[in-house]
Coordinates of C-alpha atoms in Angstrom, one line a residue:
M869 CA 103.8 -102.3 138.0
A870 CA 107.0 -102.3 139.9
T871 CA 108.7 -100.4 137.1
T872 CA 106.0 -97.8 137.2
I873 CA 106.3 -97.3 140.9
T874 CA 110.1 -96.9 140.7
E875 CA 109.8 -94.3 138.0
T876 CA 107.2 -92.5 140.0
I877 CA 109.5 -92.4 143.1
E878 CA 112.4 -91.1 141.0
L879 CA 110.2 -88.4 139.5
A880 CA 109.0 -87.4 142.9
Q881 CA 112.6 -86.8 144.2
P882 CA 113.4 -83.1 144.3
I883 CA 115.5 -81.8 141.5
Q884 CA 119.0 -80.7 142.7
P885 CA 119.9 -77.2 141.4
Q886 CA 122.9 -77.1 139.0
Q887 CA 126.1 -75.8 140.4
T888 CA 127.2 -72.5 138.7
V889 CA 130.8 -71.5 138.3
K890 CA 131.5 -67.9 139.0
V891 CA 134.1 -66.4 136.6
D892 CA 135.8 -63.1 137.4
I893 CA 136.4 -61.4 134.1
D894 CA 138.4 -58.6 135.6
S895 CA 141.0 -60.9 137.0
P896 CA 142.4 -63.1 134.3
S897 CA 143.9 -66.4 135.1
P898 CA 147.7 -66.7 135.5
S899 CA 147.8 -68.6 132.2
T900 CA 146.5 -65.5 130.3
T901 CA 148.3 -62.8 132.3
A902 CA 151.8 -63.7 131.0
P903 CA 150.9 -63.5 127.3
L904 CA 149.2 -60.1 127.8
E905 CA 152.2 -58.7 129.6
S906 CA 154.5 -60.1 126.9
L907 CA 152.4 -58.5 124.1
A908 CA 152.4 -55.2 125.9
A909 CA 156.2 -55.4 126.3
V910 CA 156.6 -56.2 122.6
S911 CA 154.3 -53.3 121.6
R912 CA 156.2 -50.9 123.8
K913 CA 159.5 -52.1 122.3
Q914 CA 158.1 -51.6 118.8
R915 CA 157.1 -48.1 119.6
V916 CA 160.5 -47.3 121.1
L917 CA 162.3 -48.7 118.0
K918 CA 159.9 -46.9 115.7
R919 CA 160.6 -43.6 117.5
A920 CA 164.4 -44.3 117.5
K921 CA 164.3 -45.0 113.8
E922 CA 162.4 -41.7 113.1
I923 CA 165.0 -39.7 115.1
F924 CA 167.8 -41.5 113.3
I925 CA 166.4 -40.8 109.9
R926 CA 165.9 -37.1 110.8
Y927 CA 169.3 -36.5 112.5
W928 CA 171.6 -39.2 111.0
F929 CA 173.7 -36.5 109.4
L930 CA 174.4 -34.9 112.7
L931 CA 175.4 -38.3 114.1
G932 CA 177.6 -38.7 111.1
L933 CA 179.3 -35.4 111.9
G934 CA 180.1 -36.6 115.4
I935 CA 181.5 -39.9 114.0
V936 CA 183.8 -38.3 111.3
I937 CA 185.1 -35.6 113.8
G938 CA 185.9 -38.5 116.2
L939 CA 187.7 -40.4 113.5
A940 CA 189.6 -37.3 112.6
W941 CA 190.8 -36.9 116.2
A942 CA 191.8 -40.6 116.4
F943 CA 193.4 -41.0 112.9
P944 CA 194.3 -37.6 111.5
Q945 CA 197.1 -38.9 109.3
V946 CA 194.7 -40.8 107.1
G947 CA 192.6 -37.9 105.9
K948 CA 195.0 -35.0 106.1
A949 CA 196.4 -33.3 103.0
H950 CA 199.4 -35.2 101.5
G951 CA 198.4 -38.1 103.9
S952 CA 197.5 -41.7 103.2
I953 CA 194.8 -41.0 100.6
E954 CA 196.1 -37.6 99.2
S955 CA 192.9 -35.9 100.4
Q956 CA 193.9 -32.6 98.8
Y957 CA 192.8 -34.2 95.5
S958 CA 190.7 -37.3 96.4
V959 CA 188.4 -35.5 98.8
K960 CA 188.8 -31.8 98.4
W961 CA 188.2 -32.1 94.7
G962 CA 186.5 -35.4 94.3
A963 CA 183.9 -35.0 97.1
V964 CA 183.0 -31.5 96.0
I965 CA 182.5 -32.6 92.4
I966 CA 180.3 -35.4 93.5
I967 CA 178.2 -33.1 95.7
F968 CA 177.4 -30.6 93.0
L969 CA 177.1 -33.2 90.2
L970 CA 174.4 -35.0 92.3
S971 CA 172.9 -31.7 93.2
G972 CA 172.5 -30.9 89.5
L973 CA 171.0 -34.3 88.8
G974 CA 168.6 -33.9 91.7
L975 CA 167.2 -30.4 90.9
E976 CA 163.7 -30.5 89.3
V977 CA 164.0 -28.3 86.2
S978 CA 160.2 -28.2 85.6
V979 CA 159.5 -27.2 89.2
M980 CA 162.1 -24.4 89.2
L981 CA 160.8 -23.0 85.9
K982 CA 157.4 -22.4 87.4
T983 CA 158.9 -19.9 89.8
I984 CA 161.5 -18.3 87.6
L985 CA 159.5 -15.2 86.9
R986 CA 158.8 -14.4 90.6
W987 CA 161.7 -11.9 90.8
R988 CA 160.5 -10.2 94.0
L989 CA 160.8 -13.5 96.0
H990 CA 164.2 -14.3 94.5
L991 CA 165.5 -10.8 95.1
L992 CA 164.4 -10.8 98.7
V993 CA 166.1 -14.1 99.4
Q994 CA 169.4 -13.2 97.8
V995 CA 169.6 -9.7 99.3
I996 CA 169.1 -11.1 102.8
N997 CA 171.5 -14.0 102.2
F998 CA 174.3 -12.1 100.5
I999 CA 174.1 -8.6 101.8
L1000 CA 172.2 -8.3 105.1
L1001 CA 173.6 -11.3 107.0
P1002 CA 177.3 -10.8 105.9
F1003 CA 177.3 -7.2 106.8
L1004 CA 175.5 -7.9 110.1
M1005 CA 178.2 -10.4 110.9
Y1006 CA 180.8 -7.8 110.0
G1007 CA 179.3 -5.4 112.5
I1008 CA 179.2 -8.0 115.2
V1009 CA 182.9 -8.8 114.6
R1010 CA 183.9 -5.1 114.7
F1011 CA 181.9 -4.8 118.0
F1012 CA 183.8 -7.8 119.6
I1013 CA 187.1 -6.3 118.5
S1014 CA 186.2 -2.8 119.9
V1015 CA 185.3 -4.3 123.3
N1016 CA 188.5 -6.4 123.2
A1017 CA 186.7 -9.7 123.5
Q1018 CA 189.1 -12.5 124.4
L1019 CA 188.5 -14.5 121.2
D1020 CA 190.9 -16.1 118.7
K1021 CA 191.4 -13.8 115.7
T1022 CA 190.9 -16.7 113.4
V1023 CA 187.3 -17.1 114.7
Y1024 CA 186.5 -13.6 113.4
K1025 CA 187.7 -14.6 109.9
G1026 CA 185.8 -17.9 110.1
W1027 CA 182.6 -16.0 110.9
M1028 CA 183.1 -13.6 107.9
I1029 CA 183.6 -16.6 105.5
A1030 CA 180.6 -18.5 106.9
L1031 CA 178.2 -15.6 106.4
S1032 CA 179.6 -14.8 103.0
T1033 CA 178.6 -18.2 101.6
S1034 CA 175.3 -18.9 99.7
T1035 CA 172.3 -20.8 100.9
T1036 CA 172.3 -24.6 101.2
V1037 CA 172.0 -26.9 98.3
S1038 CA 169.2 -29.2 99.4
S1039 CA 168.3 -29.1 103.1
N1040 CA 166.4 -25.8 102.8
A1041 CA 164.2 -27.3 100.0
I1042 CA 163.7 -30.5 102.1
M1043 CA 162.6 -28.6 105.2
T1044 CA 160.4 -26.3 103.1
R1045 CA 158.7 -29.3 101.6
N1046 CA 158.2 -30.9 105.0
A1047 CA 156.5 -27.8 106.3
N1048 CA 154.2 -27.7 103.2
G1049 CA 155.9 -24.6 101.9
N1050 CA 156.6 -23.6 98.3
D1051 CA 159.4 -26.1 97.6
G1052 CA 159.6 -25.0 94.0
A1053 CA 160.7 -21.5 95.1
A1054 CA 163.1 -23.1 97.6
L1055 CA 164.7 -25.3 94.9
F1056 CA 165.1 -22.4 92.5
N1057 CA 166.8 -20.2 95.1
A1058 CA 169.0 -23.0 96.2
A1059 CA 170.3 -23.4 92.7
L1060 CA 170.4 -19.6 92.0
G1061 CA 172.2 -18.9 95.3
N1062 CA 174.9 -21.4 94.7
V1063 CA 175.6 -20.2 91.2
L1064 CA 175.7 -16.6 92.4
G1065 CA 177.9 -17.6 95.3
I1066 CA 180.7 -18.6 92.9
F1067 CA 181.0 -14.9 92.0
I1068 CA 179.6 -13.0 95.1
S1069 CA 181.2 -15.0 97.9
P1070 CA 184.8 -14.4 96.8
A1071 CA 183.9 -10.7 96.1
L1072 CA 182.6 -10.3 99.6
M1073 CA 185.7 -11.8 101.1
T1074 CA 187.9 -9.5 98.9
V1075 CA 186.0 -6.5 100.4
F1076 CA 186.2 -7.7 104.0
Q1077 CA 189.9 -8.6 103.8
N1078 CA 190.7 -5.0 103.0
D1079 CA 189.8 -4.1 106.6
P1080 CA 193.1 -4.3 108.5
I1081 CA 191.2 -4.4 111.9
V1082 CA 189.6 -7.7 111.2
F1083 CA 192.3 -9.1 108.9
E1084 CA 195.4 -7.8 110.6
P1085 CA 198.5 -7.4 108.5
G1086 CA 201.0 -10.3 108.9
T1087 CA 198.2 -12.8 109.6
D1088 CA 196.5 -15.3 107.2
R1089 CA 194.5 -13.1 104.9
G1090 CA 193.6 -15.6 102.2
N1091 CA 194.5 -15.5 98.5
P1092 CA 192.9 -12.3 96.9
N1093 CA 193.4 -13.7 93.3
Y1094 CA 189.8 -13.4 92.2
L1095 CA 190.3 -15.0 88.8
S1096 CA 192.0 -18.0 90.4
V1097 CA 189.2 -18.4 92.9
L1098 CA 186.6 -18.2 90.1
K1099 CA 188.5 -20.8 88.0
T1100 CA 188.7 -23.3 90.9
L1101 CA 185.1 -22.9 92.0
G1102 CA 183.9 -22.9 88.4
S1103 CA 185.6 -26.3 87.7
T1104 CA 184.6 -27.9 91.0
V1105 CA 181.2 -26.3 91.6
L1106 CA 179.6 -24.7 88.6
A1107 CA 180.7 -27.2 85.9
P1108 CA 179.4 -30.3 87.7
L1109 CA 176.1 -28.5 88.6
V1110 CA 175.6 -27.6 84.9
I1111 CA 176.5 -31.0 83.6
G1112 CA 174.1 -32.6 86.1
Q1113 CA 171.3 -30.4 84.9
L1114 CA 172.0 -31.2 81.3
I1115 CA 172.0 -34.9 82.0
R1116 CA 168.7 -34.7 83.9
Y1117 CA 167.2 -32.6 81.0
M1118 CA 168.2 -35.2 78.4
F1119 CA 167.3 -38.3 80.4
P1120 CA 164.7 -37.2 83.0
V1121 CA 163.1 -40.6 83.6
R1122 CA 166.3 -42.6 83.8
V1123 CA 167.9 -40.0 86.1
K1124 CA 164.9 -39.9 88.4
Y1125 CA 164.9 -43.7 88.6
L1126 CA 168.6 -43.8 89.4
A1127 CA 168.2 -41.0 92.0
T1128 CA 165.6 -43.0 93.8
R1129 CA 167.3 -46.4 93.4
F1130 CA 170.7 -45.3 94.6
K1131 CA 169.6 -42.6 97.1
F1132 CA 171.4 -39.6 95.6
P1133 CA 170.6 -37.3 98.6
I1134 CA 172.3 -39.8 101.0
I1135 CA 175.3 -40.1 98.7
N1136 CA 175.5 -36.3 98.6
S1137 CA 175.5 -36.1 102.4
L1138 CA 178.1 -38.8 102.7
A1139 CA 180.4 -36.9 100.3
L1140 CA 179.9 -33.8 102.5
L1141 CA 180.8 -35.8 105.6
C1142 CA 184.0 -36.9 103.8
L1143 CA 184.8 -33.3 103.1
V1144 CA 184.3 -32.3 106.8
W1145 CA 186.4 -35.3 107.9
S1146 CA 189.3 -34.3 105.7
V1147 CA 189.2 -30.7 107.0
F1148 CA 189.2 -31.8 110.6
C1149 CA 192.1 -34.2 109.9
D1150 CA 194.1 -31.3 108.7
G1151 CA 193.3 -29.3 111.8
V1152 CA 194.1 -32.1 114.3
A1153 CA 197.3 -33.1 112.4
S1154 CA 198.7 -29.5 112.6
D1155 CA 197.6 -29.0 116.3
A1156 CA 195.6 -26.0 115.1
F1157 CA 192.6 -26.7 117.4
H1158 CA 194.7 -26.5 120.5
Q1159 CA 195.0 -22.7 120.2
M1160 CA 191.2 -22.5 120.7
N1161 CA 189.6 -22.6 124.1
G1162 CA 186.1 -23.1 125.6
I1163 CA 185.2 -19.4 125.3
D1164 CA 185.8 -19.5 121.5
I1165 CA 183.5 -22.5 121.1
V1166 CA 180.7 -21.0 123.3
A1167 CA 181.0 -17.7 121.4
I1168 CA 180.8 -19.4 118.0
L1169 CA 177.7 -21.4 119.2
F1170 CA 175.7 -18.5 120.6
V1171 CA 176.5 -16.1 117.8
D1172 CA 175.6 -18.7 115.1
I1173 CA 172.3 -19.4 116.8
F1174 CA 171.6 -15.7 117.1
I1175 CA 172.4 -15.0 113.4
Y1176 CA 170.3 -17.9 112.2
L1177 CA 167.2 -16.9 114.3
F1178 CA 167.7 -13.2 113.4
G1179 CA 167.8 -14.2 109.7
C1180 CA 164.6 -16.2 110.1
A1181 CA 162.9 -13.3 111.8
V1182 CA 164.0 -10.8 109.2
C1183 CA 162.9 -13.0 106.3
L1184 CA 159.4 -13.5 107.8
F1185 CA 159.1 -9.8 108.6
F1186 CA 159.8 -8.6 105.1
A1187 CA 157.8 -11.5 103.5
R1188 CA 154.7 -10.9 105.6
L1189 CA 155.0 -7.2 106.4
P1190 CA 153.0 -6.4 109.6
Y1191 CA 149.5 -5.2 109.1
W1192 CA 149.3 -1.4 108.6
P1193 CA 148.2 0.6 111.6
T1194 CA 145.4 2.3 109.7
K1195 CA 142.2 0.5 108.7
K1196 CA 143.0 0.7 105.0
E1197 CA 146.4 -0.7 104.0
P1198 CA 148.3 0.9 101.1
N1199 CA 148.1 -1.1 97.8
W1200 CA 151.8 -1.7 97.7
V1201 CA 151.8 -3.4 101.0
V1202 CA 149.0 -5.7 99.9
R1203 CA 150.7 -6.5 96.6
W1204 CA 154.1 -7.1 98.3
R1205 CA 153.0 -9.4 101.1
F1206 CA 153.8 -13.0 100.2
S1207 CA 151.7 -16.1 101.1
R1208 CA 152.6 -18.2 104.0
K1209 CA 153.9 -21.0 101.7
D1210 CA 156.2 -18.5 100.0
S1211 CA 157.3 -17.0 103.3
V1212 CA 158.5 -20.4 104.6
A1213 CA 160.6 -20.9 101.4
I1214 CA 162.0 -17.3 101.8
M1215 CA 162.9 -18.0 105.5
Y1216 CA 164.7 -21.4 104.9
C1217 CA 166.6 -20.0 101.9
G1218 CA 167.4 -16.6 103.3
A1219 CA 168.8 -17.7 106.7
T1220 CA 170.7 -20.9 105.9
K1221 CA 174.4 -21.2 104.8
T1222 CA 176.1 -24.0 102.9
V1223 CA 179.1 -26.1 103.9
S1224 CA 179.3 -27.5 100.4
M1225 CA 180.3 -24.1 99.0
G1226 CA 182.0 -22.7 102.1
I1227 CA 184.7 -25.3 102.6
P1228 CA 185.9 -25.2 98.9
L1229 CA 185.9 -21.4 99.2
I1230 CA 188.1 -21.6 102.3
N1231 CA 190.4 -24.1 100.6
V1232 CA 190.9 -21.9 97.6
L1233 CA 191.3 -18.6 99.5
Y1234 CA 193.8 -20.1 102.0
S1235 CA 195.5 -22.5 99.7
E1236 CA 198.9 -20.9 100.6
S1237 CA 198.2 -21.1 104.3
S1238 CA 198.6 -24.1 106.6
Y1239 CA 195.9 -26.7 106.5
G1240 CA 195.4 -26.3 110.2
V1241 CA 194.2 -22.7 109.6
V1242 CA 191.6 -24.1 107.2
G1243 CA 190.2 -26.3 109.9
I1244 CA 189.7 -23.4 112.4
L1245 CA 188.2 -21.2 109.7
S1246 CA 185.7 -24.0 108.9
L1247 CA 184.5 -24.4 112.5
P1248 CA 182.1 -21.4 112.6
L1249 CA 180.5 -22.6 109.3
L1250 CA 180.2 -26.2 110.5
M1251 CA 178.6 -25.2 113.7
Y1252 CA 176.2 -22.8 111.9
H1253 CA 175.2 -25.7 109.7
I1254 CA 174.5 -27.9 112.7
C1255 CA 172.5 -25.1 114.3
Q1256 CA 170.3 -24.5 111.3
L1257 CA 169.7 -28.3 110.9
F1258 CA 168.6 -28.7 114.5
I1259 CA 166.5 -25.5 114.8
G1260 CA 165.2 -25.8 111.2
N1261 CA 163.8 -29.3 111.9
F1262 CA 162.1 -28.0 115.1
Q1263 CA 160.6 -25.2 113.1
V1264 CA 159.0 -27.5 110.6
P1265 CA 155.9 -28.6 112.6
L1266 CA 155.3 -25.0 113.8
L1267 CA 155.4 -23.7 110.3
K1268 CA 153.3 -26.5 108.9
K1269 CA 150.6 -25.7 111.5
W1270 CA 150.9 -22.0 110.6
I1271 CA 150.3 -22.8 106.9
E1272 CA 147.4 -25.1 107.7
E1273 CA 145.7 -22.3 109.7
D1274 CA 146.0 -20.0 106.7
Q1275 CA 144.4 -22.6 104.5
E1276 CA 141.5 -23.0 106.9
E1277 CA 140.9 -19.2 107.0
E1278 CA 140.9 -19.2 103.2
E1279 CA 138.3 -22.0 103.1
N1280 CA 136.1 -20.1 105.6
N1281 CA 136.4 -16.9 103.6
Q1282 CA 135.2 -18.8 100.5
V1283 CA 132.2 -20.3 102.4
L1284 CA 131.0 -17.1 104.1
P1285 CA 130.1 -15.2 100.9
S1286 CA 127.9 -18.1 99.6
Q1287 CA 126.0 -18.1 103.0
E1288 CA 125.5 -14.4 102.8
L1289 CA 124.0 -14.8 99.3
V1290 CA 121.6 -17.4 100.5
L1291 CA 120.5 -15.2 103.4
T1292 CA 120.0 -12.2 101.1
H1293 CA 117.9 -14.3 98.7
V1294 CA 115.7 -15.5 101.6
R1295 CA 115.2 -12.0 102.8
K1296 CA 114.1 -10.9 99.4
R1297 CA 111.6 -13.7 99.2
I1298 CA 110.2 -12.8 102.6
D1299 CA 109.9 -9.1 101.6
A1300 CA 108.2 -10.1 98.3
T1301 CA 105.5 -12.1 100.1

């Protein structure tokens, strides 16, 4: 009985409400704040490192140019001709042979053969590259001389040599591929241009050197021995290029594996940096660069940028021919106009110039001159190469978007006719009922 009363009293007592703990989700505890901040910092650091890596991969060659030029200024005796490593043979011959041997090994024969019959495209590229741009540069040089511009006379000669060279060996095809352009056409014209350049570039320089206003008598005019130039360029440029193509044709799988395994394009660029380093060592060792001033450098920079952008505009103009003012365009305009993919390849091949061919050409033409002169003559070409790499990489996303817009228009044009057929069929059914 007592137990029952006790239990009854306990049950009769009011039930105390449970205490609830209020948790603020929006304000985490100090123990969780630190890990979140550290994770955010790590994520931010990873993004910065990823972006820095992308920039380095894209512009490492330009960084390398700055490094080798700095080394040339600091230690010119190492890389100059007849210096510590006898660079007149080890670099000026060895590096050039490596560049064009690897270029021959890297060129896709099957891809180039697909565009070999597209003569209009190849003709447009080579005419702009070998005729329009060199003679435009000749007119600009004559204009500067006529207004008595205060520029070093060697700069004029360097401009003429730079614009007389062929298109680049590989960077034009790489930028065309990155922009979703016709990289097969770019590869073919890169190979064709460098082969033609062995014969056309010395011929252009022979023509320009006959002008006593640009190449004054008594100054360095280069070696006009055309056969000697062909012999040297043939042995250092053409022969390695052909041998590389033959090896790739006979062992395509093995060469492709080795090219990927040992990064042939990177080795090619490193050999080119060695060539630039040797040229600048010659210029610094002979005090040739001291005769140039800031006005010369600024003039070279702005003229090179203008010529490259003008070349790009001309290539796109002739490749895409503006729409005719009348409603009905002539048939020849419609047949001539290239696709946007082809136009990108034409632009990158028509407007670019090669250091790989230019520096050997200068070395051969001015073999009897001082090595310092060769350094100054190479400067306009080197700066042109830097400009086309910088501007060309900025052009890639714009051109890629331009090509994608064209593809979207083609897809829409393919869809619209089918919709019209459906509507026509529906109308006929309605009329029949």
